[in-house]
Amino acid sequence: MTYSEDMATLDAADIGFSEAEPRDYFALLKPRVMSLVVFTALAGMTIAPGAIHPFLAFVATLCIAIGAGASGALNMWYDADIDRVMSRTSSRPIPTGRIKPQEALSFGLVLAAFSVLTLGLLVNWFAGFLLAFTIFFYAVIYTMWLKRSTPQNIVIGGAAGAFPPMIGWACVTGSVSLESIVLFLMIFLWTPPHFWALALYKVGDYEKAGVPMMPNVAGMKSTKRQILFYAVLTACVGVLPYVLGFASPVYGVFSAGMGLVFVQRAWRVFRMLDTDAVMAPAKSLFGFSLVYLASLFAVLLVEGLAVRFGL
Amino acid sequence: MDQIKLTEGQKKVRRRRSVAIAVALALLVVLFYVATIVKFGPGMFDRPL
């Protein structure tokens, strides 16, 4: 970049000219997390009792997705310093310099405001309030407070990821009920074994960044024990939609089978030696945990759609 | 008066960002337009004058 007419040369940073591509802004939204959020919110919406216009259901899904994306952008703004030192996050738009932290902050705040107001205006204000609370919980309670201060960070912070099906439910009913609390618990209890399995084999990364994940603070043995504990709870709560009567016997059998596999993978992690360098059981549990949650919500979603379309 | 001249690459990314913002705004207009019709429905004009 140059001044015309004279010989002075400036680079982009001198005048703050952004060289970010639209796809860099899209990356700020954490699209992979967003897809799971959309999926679980849709499941909550379809199995909720009551009617919602398909277009408003689309608007609600869009708002929840954008709200989740806004949380991701605010998280990347605040965590840019630790993202820089962790291998998993070092190629994100802020650590690589493609987007400035202030730009990410503005982007996140604008999207958060737009998504909450649009959901409130077009769908209902209770769902809008839940979405606002979710964004606040993830960006402030989890990212700014818990993440760097306690090994229980992802246990409590997991609530942020667990709210979307509850928001989906609230979009249709305008309220919270026992069923939507069960959907919340399914994700809330699943979060610790999912993230601690990752933390076991990325322990060096978290150590370097100074994030107090459970393996760094309480050690491998305690983490593996807690993974097993939460995996058993997750498997038990996973069948509750059938037990409480808002999912079919097919879901009941499927969730019980998947729960057993989930516990079996957690058991293999529990039996894994502390000296194991490859940590194949932890990697396998991490991979399976994604399949577990996605497939359970997929079945709920299909069943919900089948009921709505009278199949 | 001195002016800042952008390189071709910088002009390109600025154009792409501008197009992305324009598309997002246009979609927002369409979204609110359709949602208004959906929410009010045929009763939109059914009111005392």
GROMACS .gro file of N, CA and C in nm, chain A residues 2 28 42 193 267:
model
   15
    2THR      N    1   0.059   0.220  -0.084
    2THR     CA    2   0.146   0.338  -0.093
    2THR      C    3   0.065   0.465  -0.093
   28LEU      N    4  -1.486  -1.720   1.217
   28LEU     CA    5  -1.505  -1.668   1.354
   28LEU      C    6  -1.631  -1.727   1.418
   42LEU      N    7  -3.294  -2.779   1.627
   42LEU     CA    8  -3.399  -2.828   1.539
   42LEU      C    9  -3.472  -2.946   1.601
  193PRO      N   10  -1.719  -3.584   2.953
  193PRO     CA   11  -1.640  -3.693   2.891
  193PRO      C   12  -1.589  -3.658   2.752
  267TRP      N   13  -1.494  -4.683   2.971
  267TRP     CA   14  -1.428  -4.786   3.053
  267TRP      C   15  -1.287  -4.815   2.999
   0.00000   0.00000   0.00000
